[in-house]
N, CA, C and O atoms as a DFTB+ gen file, in Angstrom:
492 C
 N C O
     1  1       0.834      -1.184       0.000
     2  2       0.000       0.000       0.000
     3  2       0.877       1.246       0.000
     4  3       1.990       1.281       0.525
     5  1       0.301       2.254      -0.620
     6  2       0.725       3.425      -0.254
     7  2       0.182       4.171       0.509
     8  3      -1.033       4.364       0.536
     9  1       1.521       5.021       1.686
    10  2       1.085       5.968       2.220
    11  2       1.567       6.939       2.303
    12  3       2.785       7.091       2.209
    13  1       0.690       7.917       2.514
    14  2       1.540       9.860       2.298
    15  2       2.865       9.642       3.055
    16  3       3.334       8.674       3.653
    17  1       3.261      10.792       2.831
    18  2       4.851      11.310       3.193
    19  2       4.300      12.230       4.739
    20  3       3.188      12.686       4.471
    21  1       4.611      12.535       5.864
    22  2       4.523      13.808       6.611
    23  2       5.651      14.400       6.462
    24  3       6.766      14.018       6.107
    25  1       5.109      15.626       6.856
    26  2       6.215      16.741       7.260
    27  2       6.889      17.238       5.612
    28  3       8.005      17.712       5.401
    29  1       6.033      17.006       4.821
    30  2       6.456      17.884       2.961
    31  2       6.266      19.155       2.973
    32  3       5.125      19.488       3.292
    33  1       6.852      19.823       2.779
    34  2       6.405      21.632       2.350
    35  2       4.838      21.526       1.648
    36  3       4.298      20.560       1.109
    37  1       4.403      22.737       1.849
    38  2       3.130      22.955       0.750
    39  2       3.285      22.531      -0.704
    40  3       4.226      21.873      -1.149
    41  1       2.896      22.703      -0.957
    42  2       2.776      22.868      -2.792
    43  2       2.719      24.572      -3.075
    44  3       3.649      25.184      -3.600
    45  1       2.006      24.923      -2.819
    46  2       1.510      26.424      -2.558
    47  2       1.736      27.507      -1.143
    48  3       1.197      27.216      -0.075
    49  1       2.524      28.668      -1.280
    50  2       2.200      29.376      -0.544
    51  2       2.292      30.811      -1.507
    52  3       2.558      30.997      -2.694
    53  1       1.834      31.969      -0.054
    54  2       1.288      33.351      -0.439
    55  2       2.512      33.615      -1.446
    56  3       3.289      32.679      -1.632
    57  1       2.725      34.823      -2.098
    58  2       3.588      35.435      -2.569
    59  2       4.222      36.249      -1.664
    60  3       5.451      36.305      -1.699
    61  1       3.332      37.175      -0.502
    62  2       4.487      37.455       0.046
    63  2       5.008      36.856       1.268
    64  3       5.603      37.508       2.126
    65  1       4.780      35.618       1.335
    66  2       5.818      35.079       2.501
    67  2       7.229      34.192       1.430
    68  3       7.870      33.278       1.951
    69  1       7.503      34.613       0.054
    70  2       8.399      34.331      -0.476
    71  2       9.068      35.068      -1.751
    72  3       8.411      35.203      -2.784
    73  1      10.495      35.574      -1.638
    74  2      11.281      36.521      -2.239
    75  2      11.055      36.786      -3.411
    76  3      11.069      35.700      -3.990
    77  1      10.816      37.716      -4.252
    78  2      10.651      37.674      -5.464
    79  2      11.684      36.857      -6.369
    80  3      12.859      36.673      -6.052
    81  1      11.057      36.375      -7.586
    82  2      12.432      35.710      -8.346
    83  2      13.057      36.916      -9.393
    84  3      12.697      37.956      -9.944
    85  1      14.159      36.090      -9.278
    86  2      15.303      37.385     -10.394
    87  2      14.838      37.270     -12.100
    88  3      14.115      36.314     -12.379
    89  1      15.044      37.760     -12.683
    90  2      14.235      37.954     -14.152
    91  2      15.511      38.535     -14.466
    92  3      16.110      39.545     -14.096
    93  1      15.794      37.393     -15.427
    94  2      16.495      37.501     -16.721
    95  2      16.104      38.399     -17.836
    96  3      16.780      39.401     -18.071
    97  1      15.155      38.130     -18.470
    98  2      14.318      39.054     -19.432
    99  2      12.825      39.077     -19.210
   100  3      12.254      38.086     -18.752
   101  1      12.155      40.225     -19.534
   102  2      10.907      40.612     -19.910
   103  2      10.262      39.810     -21.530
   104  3      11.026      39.673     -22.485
   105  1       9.211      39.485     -21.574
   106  2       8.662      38.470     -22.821
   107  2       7.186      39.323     -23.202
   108  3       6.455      39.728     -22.299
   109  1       6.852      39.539     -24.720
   110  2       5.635      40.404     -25.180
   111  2       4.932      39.133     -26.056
   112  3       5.904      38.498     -26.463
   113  1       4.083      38.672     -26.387
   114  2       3.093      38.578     -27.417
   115  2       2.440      39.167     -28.027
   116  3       1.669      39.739     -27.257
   117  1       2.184      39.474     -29.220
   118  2       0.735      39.934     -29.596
   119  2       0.685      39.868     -31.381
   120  3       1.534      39.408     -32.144
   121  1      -0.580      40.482     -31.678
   122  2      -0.613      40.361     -33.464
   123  2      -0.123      41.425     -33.957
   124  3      -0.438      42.607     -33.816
   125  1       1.222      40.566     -34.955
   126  2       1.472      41.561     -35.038
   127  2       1.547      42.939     -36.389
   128  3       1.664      42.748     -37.599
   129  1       1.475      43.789     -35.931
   130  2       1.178      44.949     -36.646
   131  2       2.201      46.117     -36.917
   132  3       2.766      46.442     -35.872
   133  1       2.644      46.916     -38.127
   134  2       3.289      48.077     -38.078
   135  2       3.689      48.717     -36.455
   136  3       4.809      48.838     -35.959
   137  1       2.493      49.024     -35.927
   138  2       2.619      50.585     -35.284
   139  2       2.789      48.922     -33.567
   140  3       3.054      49.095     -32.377
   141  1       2.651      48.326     -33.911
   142  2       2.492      47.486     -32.736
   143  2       4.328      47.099     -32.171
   144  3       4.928      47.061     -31.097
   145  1       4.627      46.896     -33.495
   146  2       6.116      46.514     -33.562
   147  2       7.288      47.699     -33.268
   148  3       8.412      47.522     -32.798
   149  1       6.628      49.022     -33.718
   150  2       7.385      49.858     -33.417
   151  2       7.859      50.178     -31.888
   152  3       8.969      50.317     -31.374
   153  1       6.496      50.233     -31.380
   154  2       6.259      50.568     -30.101
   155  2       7.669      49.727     -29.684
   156  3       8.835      50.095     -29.827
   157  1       7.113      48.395     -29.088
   158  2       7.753      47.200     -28.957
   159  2       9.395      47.613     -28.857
   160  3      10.072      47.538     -27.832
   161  1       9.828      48.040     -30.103
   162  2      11.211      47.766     -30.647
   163  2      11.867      49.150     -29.736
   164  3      12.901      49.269     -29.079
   165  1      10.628      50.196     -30.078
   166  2      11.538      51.399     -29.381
   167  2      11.880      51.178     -27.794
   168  3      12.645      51.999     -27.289
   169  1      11.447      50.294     -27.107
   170  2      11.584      50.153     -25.804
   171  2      12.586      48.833     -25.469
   172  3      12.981      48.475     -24.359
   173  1      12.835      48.300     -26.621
   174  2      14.131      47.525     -26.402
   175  2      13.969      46.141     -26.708
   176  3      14.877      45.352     -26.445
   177  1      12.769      45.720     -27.306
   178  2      12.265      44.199     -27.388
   179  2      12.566      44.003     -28.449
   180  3      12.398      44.842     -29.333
   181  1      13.224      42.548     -28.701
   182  2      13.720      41.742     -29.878
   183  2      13.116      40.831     -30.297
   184  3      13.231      39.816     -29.610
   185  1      12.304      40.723     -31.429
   186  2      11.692      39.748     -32.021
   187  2      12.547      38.087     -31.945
   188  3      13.750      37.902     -32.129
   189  1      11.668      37.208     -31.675
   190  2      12.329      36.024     -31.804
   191  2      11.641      34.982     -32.484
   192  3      12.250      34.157     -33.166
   193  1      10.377      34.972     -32.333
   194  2       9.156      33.874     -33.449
   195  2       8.257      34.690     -33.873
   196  3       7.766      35.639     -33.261
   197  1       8.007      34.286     -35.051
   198  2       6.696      34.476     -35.860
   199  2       5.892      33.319     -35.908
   200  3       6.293      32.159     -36.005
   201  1       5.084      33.596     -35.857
   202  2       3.759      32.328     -36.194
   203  2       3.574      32.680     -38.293
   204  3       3.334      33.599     -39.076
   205  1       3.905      31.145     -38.276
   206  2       3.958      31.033     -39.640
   207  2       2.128      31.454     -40.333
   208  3       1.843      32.220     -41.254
   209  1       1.324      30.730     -39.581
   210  2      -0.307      30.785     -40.072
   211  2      -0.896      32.438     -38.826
   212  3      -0.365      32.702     -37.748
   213  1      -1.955      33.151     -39.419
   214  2      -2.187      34.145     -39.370
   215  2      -3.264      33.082     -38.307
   216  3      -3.525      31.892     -38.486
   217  1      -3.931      34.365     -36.738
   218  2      -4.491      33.833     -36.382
   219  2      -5.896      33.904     -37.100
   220  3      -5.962      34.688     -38.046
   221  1      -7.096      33.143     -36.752
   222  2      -8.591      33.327     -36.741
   223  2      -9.255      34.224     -36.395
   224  3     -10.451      34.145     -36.677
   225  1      -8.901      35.109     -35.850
   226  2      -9.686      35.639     -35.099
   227  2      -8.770      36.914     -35.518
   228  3      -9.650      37.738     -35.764
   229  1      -8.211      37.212     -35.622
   230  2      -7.920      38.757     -35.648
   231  2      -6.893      38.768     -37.416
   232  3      -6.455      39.793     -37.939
   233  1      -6.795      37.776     -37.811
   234  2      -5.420      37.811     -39.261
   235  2      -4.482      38.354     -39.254
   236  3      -4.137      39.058     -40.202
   237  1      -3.694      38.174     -38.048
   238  2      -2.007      38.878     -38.069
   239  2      -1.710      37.577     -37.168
   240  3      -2.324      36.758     -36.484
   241  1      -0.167      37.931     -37.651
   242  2       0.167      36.678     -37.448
   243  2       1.120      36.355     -35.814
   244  3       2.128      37.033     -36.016
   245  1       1.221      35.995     -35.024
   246  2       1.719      36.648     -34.044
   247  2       3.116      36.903     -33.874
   248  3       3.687      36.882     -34.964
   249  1       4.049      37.188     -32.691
   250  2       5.078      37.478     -32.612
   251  2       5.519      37.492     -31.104
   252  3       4.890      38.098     -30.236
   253  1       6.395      36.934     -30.931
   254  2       6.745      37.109     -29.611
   255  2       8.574      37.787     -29.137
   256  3       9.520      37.194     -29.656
   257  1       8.815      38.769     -28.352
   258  2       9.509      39.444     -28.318
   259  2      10.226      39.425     -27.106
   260  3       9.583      39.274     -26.067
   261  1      11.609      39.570     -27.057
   262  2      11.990      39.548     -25.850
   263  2      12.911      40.906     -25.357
   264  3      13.190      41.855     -26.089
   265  1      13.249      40.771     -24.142
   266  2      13.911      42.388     -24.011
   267  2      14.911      41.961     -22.784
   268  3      14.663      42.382     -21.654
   269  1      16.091      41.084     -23.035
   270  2      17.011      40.897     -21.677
   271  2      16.767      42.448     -20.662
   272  3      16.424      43.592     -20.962
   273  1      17.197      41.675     -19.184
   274  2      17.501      43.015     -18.384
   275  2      18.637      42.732     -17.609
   276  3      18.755      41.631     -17.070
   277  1      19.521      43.651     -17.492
   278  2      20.560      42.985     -16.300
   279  2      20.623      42.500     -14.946
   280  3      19.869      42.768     -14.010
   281  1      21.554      41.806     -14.973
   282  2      21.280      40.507     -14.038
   283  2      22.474      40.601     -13.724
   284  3      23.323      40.994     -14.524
   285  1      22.853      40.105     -11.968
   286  2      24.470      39.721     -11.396
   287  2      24.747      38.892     -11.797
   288  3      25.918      38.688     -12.116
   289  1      23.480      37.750     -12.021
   290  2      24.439      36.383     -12.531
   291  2      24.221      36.148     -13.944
   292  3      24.299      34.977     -14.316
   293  1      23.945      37.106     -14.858
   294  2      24.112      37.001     -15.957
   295  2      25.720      38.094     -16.568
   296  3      25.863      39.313     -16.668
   297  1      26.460      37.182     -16.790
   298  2      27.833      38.196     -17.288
   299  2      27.844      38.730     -18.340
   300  3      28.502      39.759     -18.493
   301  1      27.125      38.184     -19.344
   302  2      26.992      39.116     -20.700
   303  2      25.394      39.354     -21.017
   304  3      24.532      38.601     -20.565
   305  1      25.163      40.258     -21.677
   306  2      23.765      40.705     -21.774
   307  2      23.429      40.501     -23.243
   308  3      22.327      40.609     -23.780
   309  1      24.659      40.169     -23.812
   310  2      24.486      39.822     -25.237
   311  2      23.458      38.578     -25.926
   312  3      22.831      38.524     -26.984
   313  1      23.665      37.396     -24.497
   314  2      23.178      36.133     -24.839
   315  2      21.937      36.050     -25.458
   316  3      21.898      34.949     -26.006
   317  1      20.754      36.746     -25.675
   318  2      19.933      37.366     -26.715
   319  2      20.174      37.634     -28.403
   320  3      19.271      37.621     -29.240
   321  1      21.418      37.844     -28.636
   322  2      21.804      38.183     -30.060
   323  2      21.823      36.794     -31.049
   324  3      21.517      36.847     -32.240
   325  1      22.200      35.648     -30.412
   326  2      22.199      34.434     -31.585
   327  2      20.802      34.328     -31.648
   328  3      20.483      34.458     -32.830
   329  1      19.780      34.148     -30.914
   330  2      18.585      33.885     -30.877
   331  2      18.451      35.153     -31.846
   332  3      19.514      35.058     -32.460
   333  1      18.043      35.864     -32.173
   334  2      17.186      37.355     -32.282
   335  2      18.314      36.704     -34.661
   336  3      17.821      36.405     -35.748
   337  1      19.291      36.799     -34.324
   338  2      20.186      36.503     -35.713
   339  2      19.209      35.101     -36.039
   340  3      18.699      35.194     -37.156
   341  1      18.892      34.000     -35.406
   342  2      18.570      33.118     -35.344
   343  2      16.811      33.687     -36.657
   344  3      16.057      33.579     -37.625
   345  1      17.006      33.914     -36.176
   346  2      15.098      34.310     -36.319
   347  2      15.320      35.463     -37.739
   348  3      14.648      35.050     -38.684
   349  1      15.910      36.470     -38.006
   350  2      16.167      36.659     -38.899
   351  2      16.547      35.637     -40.266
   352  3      15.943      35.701     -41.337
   353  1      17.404      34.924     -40.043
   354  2      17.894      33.994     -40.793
   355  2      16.441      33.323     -41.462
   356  3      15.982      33.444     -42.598
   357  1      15.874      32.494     -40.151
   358  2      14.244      31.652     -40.371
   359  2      13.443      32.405     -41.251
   360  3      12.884      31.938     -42.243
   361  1      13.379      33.990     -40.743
   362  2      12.243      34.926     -41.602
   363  2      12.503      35.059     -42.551
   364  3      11.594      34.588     -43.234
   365  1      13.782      35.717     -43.575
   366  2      14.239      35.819     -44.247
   367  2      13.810      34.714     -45.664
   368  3      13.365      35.009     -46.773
   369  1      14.199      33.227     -45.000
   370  2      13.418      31.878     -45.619
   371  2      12.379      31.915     -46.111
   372  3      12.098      31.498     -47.235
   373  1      11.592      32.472     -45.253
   374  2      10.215      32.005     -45.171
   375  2       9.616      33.367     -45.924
   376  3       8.417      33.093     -45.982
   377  1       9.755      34.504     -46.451
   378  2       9.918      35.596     -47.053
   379  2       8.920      35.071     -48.339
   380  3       7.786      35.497     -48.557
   381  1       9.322      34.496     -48.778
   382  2       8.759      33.768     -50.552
   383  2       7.663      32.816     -50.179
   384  3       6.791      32.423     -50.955
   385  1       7.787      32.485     -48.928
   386  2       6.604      31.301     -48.840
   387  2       5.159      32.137     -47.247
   388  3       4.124      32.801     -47.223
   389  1       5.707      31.752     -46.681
   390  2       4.717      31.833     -45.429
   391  2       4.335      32.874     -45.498
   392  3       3.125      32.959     -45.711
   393  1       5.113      34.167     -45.364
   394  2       5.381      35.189     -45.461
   395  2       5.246      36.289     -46.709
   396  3       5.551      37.474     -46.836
   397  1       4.845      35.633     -47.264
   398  2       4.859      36.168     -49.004
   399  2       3.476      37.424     -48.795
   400  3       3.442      38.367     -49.585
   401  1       2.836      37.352     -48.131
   402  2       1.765      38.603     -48.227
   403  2       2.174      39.695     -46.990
   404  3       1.663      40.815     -46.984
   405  1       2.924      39.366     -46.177
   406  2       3.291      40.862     -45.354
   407  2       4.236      42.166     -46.147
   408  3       4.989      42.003     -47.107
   409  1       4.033      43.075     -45.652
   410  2       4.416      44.046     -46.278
   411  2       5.819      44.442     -46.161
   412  3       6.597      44.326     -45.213
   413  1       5.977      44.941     -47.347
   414  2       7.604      45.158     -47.136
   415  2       8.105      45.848     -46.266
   416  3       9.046      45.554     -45.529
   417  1       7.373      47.002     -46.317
   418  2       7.998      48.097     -44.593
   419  2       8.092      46.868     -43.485
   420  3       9.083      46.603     -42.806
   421  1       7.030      46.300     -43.473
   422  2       6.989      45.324     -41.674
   423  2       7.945      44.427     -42.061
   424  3       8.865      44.133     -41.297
   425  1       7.834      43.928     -43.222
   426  2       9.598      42.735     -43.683
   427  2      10.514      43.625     -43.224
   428  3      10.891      43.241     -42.117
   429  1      11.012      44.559     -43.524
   430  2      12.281      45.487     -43.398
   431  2      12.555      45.138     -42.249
   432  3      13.324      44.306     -41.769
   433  1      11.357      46.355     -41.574
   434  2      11.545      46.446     -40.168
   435  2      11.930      45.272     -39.097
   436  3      12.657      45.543     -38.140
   437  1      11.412      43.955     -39.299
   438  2      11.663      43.325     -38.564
   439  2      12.845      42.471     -39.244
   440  3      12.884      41.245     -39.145
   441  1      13.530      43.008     -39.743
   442  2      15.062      42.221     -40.104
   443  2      15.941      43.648     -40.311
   444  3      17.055      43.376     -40.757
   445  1      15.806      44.616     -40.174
   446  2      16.841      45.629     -39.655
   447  2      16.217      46.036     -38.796
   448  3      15.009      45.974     -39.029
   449  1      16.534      46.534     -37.661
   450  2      15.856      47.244     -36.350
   451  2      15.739      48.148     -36.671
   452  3      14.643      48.642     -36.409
   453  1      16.863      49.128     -37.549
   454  2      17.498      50.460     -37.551
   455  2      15.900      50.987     -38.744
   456  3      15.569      52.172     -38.756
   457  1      15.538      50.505     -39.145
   458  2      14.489      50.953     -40.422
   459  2      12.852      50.683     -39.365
   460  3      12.406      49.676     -38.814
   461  1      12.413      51.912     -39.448
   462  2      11.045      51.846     -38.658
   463  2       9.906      53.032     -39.886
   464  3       9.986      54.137     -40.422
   465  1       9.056      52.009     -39.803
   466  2       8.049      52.961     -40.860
   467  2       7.173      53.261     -39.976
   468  3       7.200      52.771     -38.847
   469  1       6.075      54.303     -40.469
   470  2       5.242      55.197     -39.889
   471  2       3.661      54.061     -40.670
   472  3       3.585      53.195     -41.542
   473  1       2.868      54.604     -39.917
   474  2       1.658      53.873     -40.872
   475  2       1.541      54.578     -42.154
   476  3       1.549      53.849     -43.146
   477  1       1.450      55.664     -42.316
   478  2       1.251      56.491     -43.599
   479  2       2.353      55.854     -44.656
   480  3       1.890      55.418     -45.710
   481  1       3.884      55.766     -44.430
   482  2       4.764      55.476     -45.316
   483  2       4.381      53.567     -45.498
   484  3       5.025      53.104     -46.439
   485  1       3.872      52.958     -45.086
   486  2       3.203      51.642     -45.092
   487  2       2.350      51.643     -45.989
   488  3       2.634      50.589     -46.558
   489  1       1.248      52.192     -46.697
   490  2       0.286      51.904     -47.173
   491  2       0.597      52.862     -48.345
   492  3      -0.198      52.976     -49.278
């Protein structure tokens, strides 16, 4: 037969009877859009996936973004850059196929950082 264990920690307790955890990076989702991405980028977030199929419910396709923050026990802050090159490379691919109906400003933009369009210069 089995029987319980005594004396185990909870499973669950409050939040504040325990320390906050340290955060490596901040993480965004959403559909994504021109003026959505800008925002995003001007505050320091790096694209890392695209969703190849557009959702149902809204037809953009999503994106998820990340934004390292410094950390003691992180020694370089760089460790973000193969990932972020990573994903360029993938998009780039997928440009002629998956990707074949987004617009060129939002192509740009999200494979040079340095190039940001306005909605007006978009359409």
């Amino acid at each position: 037969t089995v029987t319980p264990r005594a004396g185990l920690p909870p499973l669950l307790v409050n939040l504040s009877d325990r320390p906050p955890e340290r955060l490596h990076y901040l993480a965004v989702s959403y559909g994504l859009t021109q003026q959505l991405f800008n925002f995003w980028r001007r505050v320091g977030f790096e694209p890392l996936y695209l969703r190849q199929s557009a959702s149902e419910t809204t037809g953009e396709n999503t994106v998820v973004m990340l934004r390292p923050l410094q950390h003691p026990e992180v020694a370089d802050s760089e460790w973000l850059r193969p990932f972020v090159e990573d994903f360029k490379g993938r998009l780039l691919g997928l440009l002629a196929g998956a990707f074949r109906d987004m617009s060129a400003a939002l192509a740009l933009s999200l494979l040079d950082p340095k190039l940001s369009f306005s909605d007006a210069e978009t359409q």
